[in-house]
Coordinates of C-alpha atoms in Angstrom, one line a residue:
Chain A
M155 CA 147.0 184.8 110.8
T156 CA 148.3 187.9 112.6
K157 CA 146.1 186.8 115.4
L158 CA 147.8 183.5 115.7
I159 CA 151.3 185.3 115.8
Y160 CA 149.8 187.4 118.5
V161 CA 148.6 184.4 120.4
A162 CA 152.1 182.8 119.9
I163 CA 154.0 185.7 121.2
M164 CA 151.6 186.1 124.1
S165 CA 151.9 182.4 125.2
A166 CA 155.7 182.2 124.8
F167 CA 156.8 185.5 126.2
V168 CA 154.3 188.0 127.5
N169 CA 152.2 185.6 129.6
N170 CA 155.0 183.1 130.0
V171 CA 153.9 179.8 131.4
V172 CA 156.6 179.8 134.1
L173 CA 157.3 183.4 134.8
G174 CA 154.0 184.9 134.1
Q175 CA 151.4 182.3 135.0
M176 CA 153.6 180.5 137.5
F177 CA 153.1 177.0 136.4
G178 CA 155.9 174.5 136.4
V179 CA 158.2 176.3 138.7
N180 CA 159.4 173.2 140.3
A181 CA 160.4 171.5 137.0
V182 CA 162.3 174.6 136.1
I183 CA 164.1 174.8 139.3
R184 CA 165.1 171.2 139.4
G185 CA 165.6 170.9 135.6
S186 CA 168.0 173.7 135.1
E187 CA 171.0 172.0 136.7
K188 CA 172.6 171.2 133.5
I189 CA 172.0 172.9 130.1
G190 CA 171.8 169.4 128.4
Y191 CA 169.1 168.3 130.8
A192 CA 167.3 171.6 130.4
L193 CA 167.2 171.1 126.6
R194 CA 165.9 167.5 126.8
L195 CA 163.2 168.5 129.3
S196 CA 162.2 171.4 127.2
L197 CA 161.7 169.2 124.2
S198 CA 159.9 166.5 126.2
V199 CA 157.6 169.4 127.6
I200 CA 156.8 170.8 124.3
V201 CA 156.1 167.4 122.7
V202 CA 153.9 166.2 125.6
T203 CA 152.0 169.4 125.9
F204 CA 151.3 169.5 122.1
L205 CA 150.1 165.9 121.9
S206 CA 148.1 166.2 125.2
S207 CA 146.5 169.4 124.0
V208 CA 145.5 167.9 120.7
V209 CA 143.8 165.0 122.4
T210 CA 142.4 166.7 125.5
W211 CA 140.7 169.6 123.5
P212 CA 138.2 167.6 121.7
V213 CA 137.6 165.3 124.8
G214 CA 137.1 168.4 126.9
E215 CA 135.0 170.2 124.3
F216 CA 132.9 167.4 122.9
L217 CA 132.7 164.9 125.7
L218 CA 133.1 166.5 129.0
N219 CA 131.6 170.1 128.6
R220 CA 128.8 168.9 126.3
F221 CA 127.5 166.7 129.1
G222 CA 128.3 169.0 132.0
L223 CA 131.1 167.0 133.2
S224 CA 133.7 169.7 133.4
F225 CA 134.7 168.7 136.9
L226 CA 136.2 165.5 135.3
Q227 CA 138.6 167.6 133.4
P228 CA 141.6 167.3 135.8
M229 CA 141.3 163.5 136.2
V230 CA 140.6 162.8 132.6
F231 CA 143.3 165.0 131.2
L232 CA 145.8 163.6 133.6
I233 CA 145.0 160.1 132.5
I234 CA 145.4 161.1 128.8
E235 CA 148.6 162.8 129.6
A236 CA 150.0 159.6 131.4
V237 CA 148.9 157.4 128.4
I238 CA 150.8 159.7 126.1
V239 CA 153.9 159.8 128.2
L240 CA 153.7 156.0 128.5
V241 CA 153.6 155.7 124.7
L242 CA 156.4 158.2 124.2
V243 CA 158.6 156.2 126.9
K244 CA 158.1 153.0 124.8
L245 CA 158.7 154.9 121.5
V246 CA 161.9 156.5 122.8
K247 CA 163.1 153.2 124.4
V248 CA 162.7 151.5 120.9
K249 CA 164.0 154.2 118.7
F250 CA 166.6 155.9 120.9
P251 CA 167.7 153.2 123.4
K252 CA 170.7 155.3 124.2
R253 CA 168.7 158.2 125.6
K254 CA 168.2 156.5 128.8
Q255 CA 167.8 159.6 130.8
V256 CA 165.0 161.0 128.7
Y257 CA 162.8 158.0 129.0
S258 CA 163.3 156.8 132.4
Q259 CA 163.7 160.2 134.3
I260 CA 162.5 163.0 132.2
L261 CA 159.3 161.8 130.6
P262 CA 157.8 160.0 133.7
L263 CA 158.2 163.1 135.7
I264 CA 156.4 165.3 133.2
V265 CA 153.2 163.8 134.4
I266 CA 153.5 165.8 137.6
N267 CA 154.7 168.8 135.7
S268 CA 152.0 171.4 136.6
A269 CA 153.1 173.4 133.4
V270 CA 151.6 170.7 131.1
L271 CA 148.5 170.2 133.1
G272 CA 148.0 174.0 133.6
V273 CA 148.2 174.7 129.9
I274 CA 145.8 172.0 128.7
L275 CA 143.3 172.9 131.5
M276 CA 143.4 176.6 130.8
N277 CA 142.8 175.9 127.1
V278 CA 139.6 174.1 127.7
Q279 CA 138.4 176.2 130.7
V280 CA 138.8 179.6 129.0
G281 CA 137.2 178.2 125.9
Y282 CA 139.8 178.8 123.2
S283 CA 139.2 177.4 119.6
F284 CA 141.2 174.3 118.7
L285 CA 143.6 176.3 116.7
R286 CA 144.4 178.7 119.3
S287 CA 144.6 176.1 122.0
T288 CA 147.2 174.2 119.9
V289 CA 149.2 177.4 119.3
N290 CA 149.0 178.2 123.0
S291 CA 150.3 174.8 123.9
V292 CA 153.2 174.7 121.6
C293 CA 154.2 178.2 122.4
G294 CA 153.6 177.6 126.1
G295 CA 156.1 174.9 125.8
L296 CA 158.4 177.2 124.1
G297 CA 158.1 179.6 126.9
F298 CA 158.7 176.9 129.4
A299 CA 161.9 176.0 127.3
A300 CA 163.0 179.7 127.3
A301 CA 162.6 179.9 131.1
V302 CA 164.4 176.7 131.9
I303 CA 167.2 176.9 129.3
I304 CA 168.0 180.6 130.3
L305 CA 168.0 179.7 133.9
A306 CA 170.3 176.7 133.3
G307 CA 172.7 179.2 131.6
V308 CA 172.5 181.7 134.3
R309 CA 173.0 179.0 136.8
E310 CA 176.2 177.9 135.0
R311 CA 177.4 181.5 135.0
I312 CA 177.0 182.2 138.7
R313 CA 178.4 178.8 139.7
F314 CA 181.5 180.4 141.1
N315 CA 180.0 183.6 142.2
D316 CA 180.1 184.7 145.8
V317 CA 176.5 184.1 146.7
P318 CA 175.5 184.8 150.3
K319 CA 175.4 181.5 152.2
P320 CA 171.6 181.5 153.1
F321 CA 170.8 182.2 149.5
E322 CA 172.9 179.2 148.1
G323 CA 170.7 176.6 146.2
V324 CA 167.1 177.4 145.5
P325 CA 166.8 181.0 146.9
I326 CA 169.2 182.5 144.4
L327 CA 167.5 180.6 141.6
L328 CA 164.3 182.2 142.6
V329 CA 165.8 185.6 142.8
V330 CA 167.2 185.2 139.2
S331 CA 163.7 183.8 138.1
G332 CA 162.2 187.0 139.5
L333 CA 164.5 189.1 137.7
M334 CA 163.6 187.1 134.4
A335 CA 160.0 187.7 135.3
I336 CA 160.6 191.3 135.4
A337 CA 162.6 191.2 132.1
F338 CA 159.7 189.3 130.4
Y339 CA 157.5 192.1 131.3
G340 CA 159.3 194.0 128.7
F341 CA 157.8 191.8 126.0
T342 CA 154.6 193.5 126.5
G343 CA 155.8 196.1 124.0
L344 CA 155.7 193.5 121.3
V345 CA 151.9 193.2 121.3
Chain B
M242 CA 156.5 154.3 171.0
K243 CA 153.7 155.4 168.8
K244 CA 153.3 158.5 170.7
D245 CA 156.9 159.3 170.0
T246 CA 156.4 158.8 166.4
I247 CA 153.4 161.0 165.9
F248 CA 155.2 163.9 167.4
K249 CA 158.1 163.0 165.3
R250 CA 156.0 163.1 162.2
L251 CA 154.6 166.6 163.2
Y252 CA 157.9 168.0 164.1
H253 CA 159.6 166.7 160.9
G254 CA 156.8 168.0 158.7
I255 CA 156.6 171.5 160.4
L256 CA 160.3 172.2 161.0
I257 CA 163.0 169.9 160.0
E258 CA 161.7 169.0 156.4
N259 CA 159.3 171.9 155.9
P260 CA 158.1 171.4 152.4
S261 CA 158.2 175.0 151.4
V262 CA 161.5 176.2 152.6
V263 CA 163.6 173.1 153.1
L264 CA 162.4 170.6 150.6
C265 CA 161.2 173.2 148.1
L266 CA 158.2 171.3 146.9
G267 CA 155.1 172.4 145.6
L268 CA 156.4 175.8 144.5
C269 CA 153.8 176.6 142.0
P270 CA 150.8 177.2 144.2
T271 CA 153.1 178.8 146.7
L272 CA 154.1 181.5 144.3
A273 CA 151.0 182.0 142.4
V274 CA 148.2 182.1 144.9
T275 CA 149.9 183.8 147.7
T276 CA 148.8 187.3 146.9
T277 CA 146.6 187.6 150.0
A278 CA 147.0 185.9 153.3
K279 CA 143.6 184.4 153.0
N280 CA 144.3 182.9 149.7
G281 CA 147.5 181.5 151.0
L282 CA 145.7 179.9 154.0
A283 CA 142.9 178.6 151.9
M284 CA 145.5 176.9 149.5
G285 CA 147.5 175.5 152.2
I286 CA 144.4 173.9 153.8
V287 CA 143.4 172.5 150.4
T288 CA 146.8 171.0 149.7
A289 CA 147.0 169.6 153.2
A290 CA 143.6 167.9 152.9
V291 CA 144.5 166.3 149.6
L292 CA 147.8 165.3 151.1
I293 CA 146.4 163.7 154.2
L294 CA 143.6 161.9 152.3
S295 CA 146.0 160.6 149.6
E296 CA 148.7 159.5 152.1
F297 CA 146.0 157.8 154.0
V298 CA 144.5 155.8 151.0
I299 CA 148.0 155.0 149.6
S300 CA 149.2 153.6 153.0
L301 CA 146.0 151.5 153.3
L302 CA 146.7 150.1 149.8
K303 CA 150.3 149.8 150.1
R304 CA 150.4 146.1 149.8
I305 CA 148.4 146.1 146.5
I306 CA 150.1 148.9 144.7
P307 CA 152.5 147.5 142.1
K308 CA 156.1 148.8 142.6
K309 CA 156.6 149.6 138.9
D310 CA 153.3 151.3 138.3
R311 CA 153.0 153.2 141.7
M312 CA 153.4 156.6 140.1
I313 CA 150.2 156.3 138.1
V314 CA 148.3 154.9 141.1
Y315 CA 149.5 158.0 143.1
V316 CA 148.3 160.2 140.3
L317 CA 144.9 158.6 140.2
I318 CA 144.5 158.9 144.0
A319 CA 145.8 162.5 144.2
A320 CA 143.5 163.5 141.3
C321 CA 140.5 161.9 142.8
W322 CA 140.8 163.6 146.2
T323 CA 141.7 166.9 144.5
T324 CA 138.5 166.9 142.4
I325 CA 136.4 165.9 145.4
V326 CA 138.0 168.8 147.4
Q327 CA 137.3 171.1 144.5
L328 CA 133.7 170.0 144.3
V329 CA 133.2 170.6 148.1
L330 CA 134.9 174.0 147.7
N331 CA 132.7 175.1 144.8
A332 CA 129.7 174.1 146.8
Y333 CA 130.3 175.6 150.2
F334 CA 133.1 178.1 149.6
P335 CA 132.5 179.4 146.2
D336 CA 134.5 182.7 146.7
I337 CA 137.7 180.8 147.8
S338 CA 137.2 178.5 144.8
E339 CA 137.2 181.5 142.6
S340 CA 140.2 183.0 144.2
L341 CA 142.2 180.0 143.9
G342 CA 141.2 179.3 140.5
I343 CA 142.9 176.6 138.5
F344 CA 145.5 176.0 141.3
V345 CA 143.0 173.8 143.2
A346 CA 143.0 171.5 140.3
L347 CA 146.7 171.7 140.0
T348 CA 147.1 170.4 143.5
A349 CA 146.7 167.0 141.8
V350 CA 150.3 167.2 140.4
N351 CA 151.7 168.8 143.5
G352 CA 155.1 167.3 144.0
L353 CA 154.7 167.5 147.9
I354 CA 152.0 164.9 147.5
F355 CA 154.1 162.5 145.5
G356 CA 157.0 163.1 147.6
R357 CA 155.4 162.1 150.8
A358 CA 153.5 159.3 149.2
D359 CA 156.6 157.7 147.8
G360 CA 158.7 158.8 150.7
Y361 CA 156.5 157.6 153.7
A362 CA 153.0 156.4 152.9
I363 CA 154.0 153.5 150.8
E364 CA 156.1 151.9 153.6
N365 CA 154.2 152.9 156.8
N366 CA 151.0 152.3 158.6
P367 CA 147.9 154.4 157.8
F368 CA 147.6 155.9 161.2
L369 CA 151.0 157.4 161.1
S370 CA 150.6 158.4 157.4
I371 CA 147.7 160.6 158.4
F372 CA 150.0 162.4 160.8
D373 CA 152.8 162.6 158.3
G374 CA 150.1 164.4 156.1
I375 CA 149.0 166.6 159.0
G376 CA 152.7 167.5 159.8
F377 CA 153.7 168.5 156.3
G378 CA 150.4 170.0 155.6
I379 CA 150.8 172.3 158.5
G380 CA 154.4 173.1 157.7
Y381 CA 153.3 173.9 154.1
T382 CA 150.3 176.0 155.3
L383 CA 152.3 177.9 157.6
I384 CA 154.8 179.1 155.1
I385 CA 152.5 180.0 152.4
T386 CA 150.1 181.9 154.8
I387 CA 153.2 183.8 155.9
L388 CA 154.3 184.5 152.3
G389 CA 150.7 185.5 151.5
A390 CA 150.5 187.9 154.5
I391 CA 153.9 189.4 153.4
R392 CA 152.7 189.9 149.9
E393 CA 149.4 191.2 150.9
I394 CA 150.8 193.9 153.3
L395 CA 153.5 195.0 150.9
G396 CA 151.5 194.6 147.7
I397 CA 147.9 195.9 148.8
G398 CA 148.4 197.1 152.2
T399 CA 145.9 194.8 154.0
I400 CA 146.2 191.8 156.0
F401 CA 143.3 189.4 155.8
G402 CA 141.2 192.3 154.5
I403 CA 142.1 194.7 157.2
R404 CA 143.8 197.8 155.9
I405 CA 147.2 198.5 157.4
I406 CA 149.0 200.6 154.9
P407 CA 147.0 203.2 152.8
D408 CA 146.7 202.7 149.2
G409 CA 149.3 204.5 147.1
Y410 CA 152.1 203.5 149.5
T411 CA 152.2 199.9 148.4
L412 CA 154.7 198.0 146.6
S413 CA 152.6 196.4 143.7
I414 CA 155.3 194.3 142.6
A415 CA 155.1 192.3 145.8
A416 CA 151.7 191.1 144.7
L417 CA 152.9 190.3 141.1
A418 CA 154.9 187.5 139.9
P419 CA 158.4 188.7 140.3
G420 CA 157.7 189.8 143.8
A421 CA 156.6 186.1 144.7
F422 CA 159.9 184.9 143.5
F423 CA 161.9 187.4 145.5
L424 CA 160.0 187.0 148.7
L425 CA 159.9 183.3 148.7
A426 CA 163.7 183.3 148.1
C427 CA 164.1 185.6 151.2
L428 CA 161.8 183.2 153.2
I429 CA 163.9 180.2 152.3
A430 CA 167.2 182.1 152.9
I431 CA 165.8 183.1 156.4
A432 CA 165.1 179.3 157.0
N433 CA 168.5 178.3 155.8
K434 CA 170.0 181.0 158.1
I435 CA 168.0 179.6 161.1
K436 CA 168.8 176.0 160.1
G437 CA 172.4 176.7 159.6
G438 CA 172.7 178.0 163.3
R439 CA 171.4 174.8 164.7
R440 CA 173.2 171.5 164.4
V441 CA 170.1 169.6 163.2
Chain C
M61 CA 153.4 140.7 140.3
T62 CA 152.1 139.5 137.0
V63 CA 151.3 142.0 134.3
M64 CA 147.6 141.1 134.6
K65 CA 147.5 141.8 138.2
R66 CA 149.2 145.2 137.6
I67 CA 146.8 146.3 135.1
L68 CA 143.9 145.1 137.3
V69 CA 145.1 147.2 140.1
V70 CA 145.6 150.3 138.1
V71 CA 142.1 150.0 136.3
I72 CA 140.2 149.3 139.5
T73 CA 141.8 152.2 141.1
A74 CA 140.8 154.4 138.3
L75 CA 137.3 153.1 138.4
V76 CA 136.9 153.6 142.2
A77 CA 138.4 157.1 141.8
F78 CA 135.8 158.0 139.2
A79 CA 133.0 156.5 141.2
L80 CA 134.0 158.7 144.2
V81 CA 134.4 161.8 142.3
I82 CA 130.9 161.4 140.5
A83 CA 129.3 160.6 143.9
A84 CA 130.8 163.8 145.3
Y85 CA 129.5 165.7 142.2
F86 CA 125.9 164.6 142.8
V87 CA 126.1 165.5 146.5
T88 CA 127.3 169.0 145.8
K89 CA 125.5 169.6 142.4
D90 CA 122.4 171.3 143.9
K91 CA 124.4 173.5 146.2
V92 CA 126.5 174.7 143.4
K93 CA 123.5 175.5 141.3
E94 CA 122.0 177.4 144.3
N95 CA 125.1 179.4 144.6
E96 CA 125.2 180.3 141.0
E97 CA 121.6 181.3 140.9
K98 CA 122.0 183.5 144.1
K99 CA 125.1 185.1 142.7
I100 CA 123.4 186.2 139.5
E101 CA 120.3 187.3 141.4
Q102 CA 122.6 189.4 143.7
A103 CA 124.4 190.9 140.7
F104 CA 121.1 192.0 139.1
E105 CA 120.1 193.6 142.4
A106 CA 123.4 195.4 142.6
V107 CA 123.4 196.9 139.1
Y108 CA 119.6 197.7 139.0
P109 CA 118.3 197.9 142.6
D110 CA 115.1 199.7 141.8
A111 CA 113.7 197.6 139.1
A112 CA 110.5 195.7 139.8
S113 CA 111.0 193.0 137.2
F114 CA 113.5 191.8 134.7
D115 CA 112.8 190.1 131.4
E116 CA 115.0 189.1 128.6
A117 CA 115.4 191.0 125.3
N118 CA 115.1 189.2 122.0
Y119 CA 117.3 190.7 119.3
R120 CA 119.4 189.4 116.4
T121 CA 122.9 188.7 118.1
D122 CA 124.7 189.1 114.7
Y123 CA 123.2 192.6 114.4
L124 CA 124.6 193.7 117.8
Q125 CA 127.9 191.9 117.1
R126 CA 128.2 193.9 113.8
F127 CA 127.2 197.2 115.6
L128 CA 129.9 196.6 118.3
E129 CA 132.4 195.8 115.7
E130 CA 131.7 198.9 113.8
N131 CA 132.3 200.9 116.9
G132 CA 135.6 199.3 117.6
Y133 CA 134.7 196.4 119.6
P134 CA 135.1 193.1 117.7
D135 CA 133.9 190.0 119.2
D136 CA 137.3 188.7 120.2
Q137 CA 137.8 191.5 122.5
V138 CA 134.4 191.7 124.1
Y139 CA 131.0 190.2 123.4
V140 CA 127.5 190.5 124.8
N141 CA 125.8 187.4 126.1
K142 CA 122.6 188.6 127.1
V143 CA 120.3 191.8 127.3
T144 CA 117.7 192.2 130.0
F145 CA 115.0 194.8 130.3
A146 CA 114.6 196.3 133.7
R147 CA 111.1 197.3 134.2
N148 CA 109.4 199.3 136.9
E149 CA 106.0 198.5 138.6
V150 CA 104.0 199.6 135.6
R151 CA 106.1 197.5 133.2
D152 CA 107.8 200.6 131.7
V153 CA 111.3 199.8 130.6
Q154 CA 113.8 201.9 132.8
G155 CA 116.9 200.5 131.3
I156 CA 118.9 197.5 130.5
V157 CA 121.2 195.0 132.2
V158 CA 123.8 193.8 129.8
Q159 CA 125.8 190.6 130.6
V160 CA 129.0 191.1 128.8
S161 CA 132.2 189.0 128.6
S162 CA 135.4 190.9 128.2
Y163 CA 138.8 189.5 127.2
K164 CA 141.7 190.4 129.4
K165 CA 144.8 191.3 127.3
Y166 CA 147.0 188.7 129.1
G167 CA 144.5 185.9 128.9
G168 CA 141.3 185.2 130.7
I169 CA 137.8 186.5 130.4
I170 CA 136.0 188.8 132.9
S171 CA 132.2 188.1 132.8
M172 CA 130.1 191.0 134.3
L173 CA 126.7 192.6 134.5
V174 CA 126.3 196.3 133.5
G175 CA 123.2 198.3 134.4
V176 CA 122.5 201.2 132.0
K177 CA 119.5 203.5 132.2
N178 CA 117.5 204.6 129.2
D179 CA 119.3 207.9 129.0
G180 CA 122.6 206.3 129.0
T181 CA 123.7 206.7 132.7
V182 CA 125.7 203.7 134.1
N183 CA 124.1 202.4 137.2
G184 CA 127.2 200.4 137.9
Y185 CA 128.5 197.0 137.2
S186 CA 128.9 193.8 139.1
I187 CA 131.6 191.1 138.2
L188 CA 130.3 187.7 137.7
N189 CA 133.4 185.8 137.2
I190 CA 137.2 186.5 136.3
S191 CA 138.9 183.6 134.8
D192 CA 142.6 183.3 135.0
A193 CA 142.8 185.9 137.6
K194 CA 146.3 187.2 138.4
G195 CA 147.4 188.8 141.3
L196 CA 145.6 192.0 142.0
D197 CA 142.9 191.4 139.4
F198 CA 140.2 191.3 142.1
K199 CA 140.8 194.9 142.8
V200 CA 138.2 195.6 140.1
R201 CA 135.5 194.3 142.4
D202 CA 136.3 196.9 145.0
S203 CA 134.1 200.0 145.3
E204 CA 137.2 202.1 144.9
F205 CA 137.4 201.2 141.3
A206 CA 133.8 200.4 140.6
D207 CA 132.3 203.4 142.1
Q208 CA 134.0 205.4 139.4
F209 CA 131.4 204.3 136.9
K210 CA 128.4 204.7 139.2
D211 CA 125.7 207.1 138.0
K212 CA 128.0 208.3 135.3
K213 CA 126.8 209.4 131.9
A214 CA 129.2 209.2 129.0
D215 CA 129.3 208.2 125.4
R216 CA 132.5 206.1 126.0
F217 CA 134.8 205.9 128.9
T218 CA 138.7 206.0 128.7
L219 CA 141.2 204.7 131.1
V220 CA 144.0 207.0 132.5
N221 CA 146.8 206.1 134.8
Y222 CA 147.5 209.1 136.8
Q223 CA 144.6 211.4 137.4
A224 CA 141.0 211.3 136.2
K225 CA 140.3 214.9 135.0
L226 CA 137.4 214.7 132.5
A227 CA 134.1 213.4 133.3
N228 CA 134.5 210.2 131.3
E229 CA 138.0 209.4 132.5
I230 CA 138.5 206.4 134.7
L231 CA 141.5 205.9 136.9
S232 CA 142.9 202.4 136.3
A233 CA 143.2 200.2 139.4
N234 CA 146.8 200.1 140.7
G235 CA 148.4 196.9 139.8
A236 CA 145.3 195.6 138.0
E237 CA 145.6 197.5 134.7
D238 CA 144.7 194.6 132.5
A239 CA 141.6 193.9 134.4
S240 CA 140.8 197.6 134.5
Q241 CA 141.0 197.6 130.7
A242 CA 138.7 194.7 130.4
V243 CA 136.2 196.2 132.7
L244 CA 136.3 199.3 130.8
K245 CA 135.7 197.5 127.4
G246 CA 132.7 195.8 129.1
V247 CA 131.0 199.0 130.3
N248 CA 131.7 200.8 126.9
A249 CA 130.1 197.7 125.1
A250 CA 127.2 198.0 127.5
L251 CA 126.7 201.7 126.5
L252 CA 126.9 200.8 122.8
T253 CA 124.5 198.0 123.5
N254 CA 122.0 200.7 125.0
T255 CA 122.3 202.9 121.8
F256 CA 121.7 199.6 119.7
V257 CA 118.8 198.6 121.8
D258 CA 117.3 202.1 121.4
E259 CA 117.6 202.0 117.6
Y260 CA 116.5 198.4 117.3
F261 CA 113.3 198.6 119.5
G262 CA 112.8 202.1 118.1
G263 CA 110.7 204.0 120.6
V264 CA 109.3 201.1 122.4
L265 CA 111.4 202.0 125.5
G266 CA 110.3 204.5 128.0
Q267 CA 106.7 204.4 127.1

């Protein structure tokens, strides 16, 4: 049990998906424009990563690796992820028709979010157990959520700051992310 | 007329719409593997290869690809070329394959590829699409190699393996995650400053 | 475009994509295998250059695992994949080569070979693979770090950050602390394995 807590903290904070492993940076930069968007993006990422991981782990372990087809991991996992996203889009359309932004913008773009693919590939390639993979995926998603939501918050705060002209836009966000990355190093003390 | 446009494609990709510092696409590999100049160069070539091949195929198939499902077709094609490039890398350049690690596979979801596929290849002829890929590929490779070189010099003290600064005087953080963020921010800022001066 | 046609295009694209990839796999398969075998061969050469022949040791892996665990190395930190005897021309066992996989603290595994002589001297190590390599991790491949272990004898090595004073202290590679720690665990596990092999094969070695 303590081991799982350790894994959870590692995945979410110490080895943060965005700030430590540097997956999904594009999504974080573009998704942090408004806090509301960031929240919806985070939730979508957590759900998609969790579902994808649950399906791709058995496929990776028992189908691909067993028969030496590990080179097919990216393609197969991407297809699985795309199918899951398709299903989710339909589901959200039916159940929450008012959440147009979620199903028409956020979910489709998650397919090309390297955070999701990165996490599910790592799980299978490093050879984690199913339990550890799942915890890693959910907490990886939480880590992503932490990064994008905090960045959205900071972005709102610095909206009226006097940023040097060349740094306006993406560069200042990268600087903030860099500072966040350093801050997250502090979590090392937790484990 | 055609000759004009090849040049235009290259000019666009390398300068005006440079994927790394202007459009800010494909940031993940840019930040993650640029710990050395060699890694940056290798990653750039890999991305460029997948970009060119994908744009070519998508442009060839542009009449057949259904408008509503084009995203999934792009993903399939990009993933296909990415895997092929990865296999070639494993066979003939295994040390590069190991250095780049999982990010070769993540090229399949690199925003640059989808940006160009949807922004150019789906509407233009295959020949020009190849050059669009070459242009943006060169632009991307240029920036990430420069970033890799800077991070290598500051972080380890070598450039392409040749030692310049003795060990112990290096700024390790340049080679770690936060350094990547800061240095890329500076590069983009420099590009913005240069761009701001010209009336492009 | 009808739904049927859309589905058809997507499915055919997928099939063609898979076909191409599988074709590429078969074309490159042998070269990859060749690379892998050469890498392992070179690694064996590097850790035990004066061995005339190698052969695999047969032992109870759970006994070894338990032994390692008793000495502070449970199998979620480091585990031994294979133990190989290094023999000289007259088939005497000179030492062992241990293939060990060591978990890095922040994720990833370092797979390496460690050469240990009968008397417990470390010949050196050779890194086979670093998964999830971050930034400066590959520094542990450099002779600057690796040579610290060469021809050293110790019961257990420890990692220090500033200066290596005692004989069994190893200076951590700057910027690659995580990987350094993992390599250290691997070498220590190999030393423990040597002790284990001594006890297990009881006196067979060095005859």
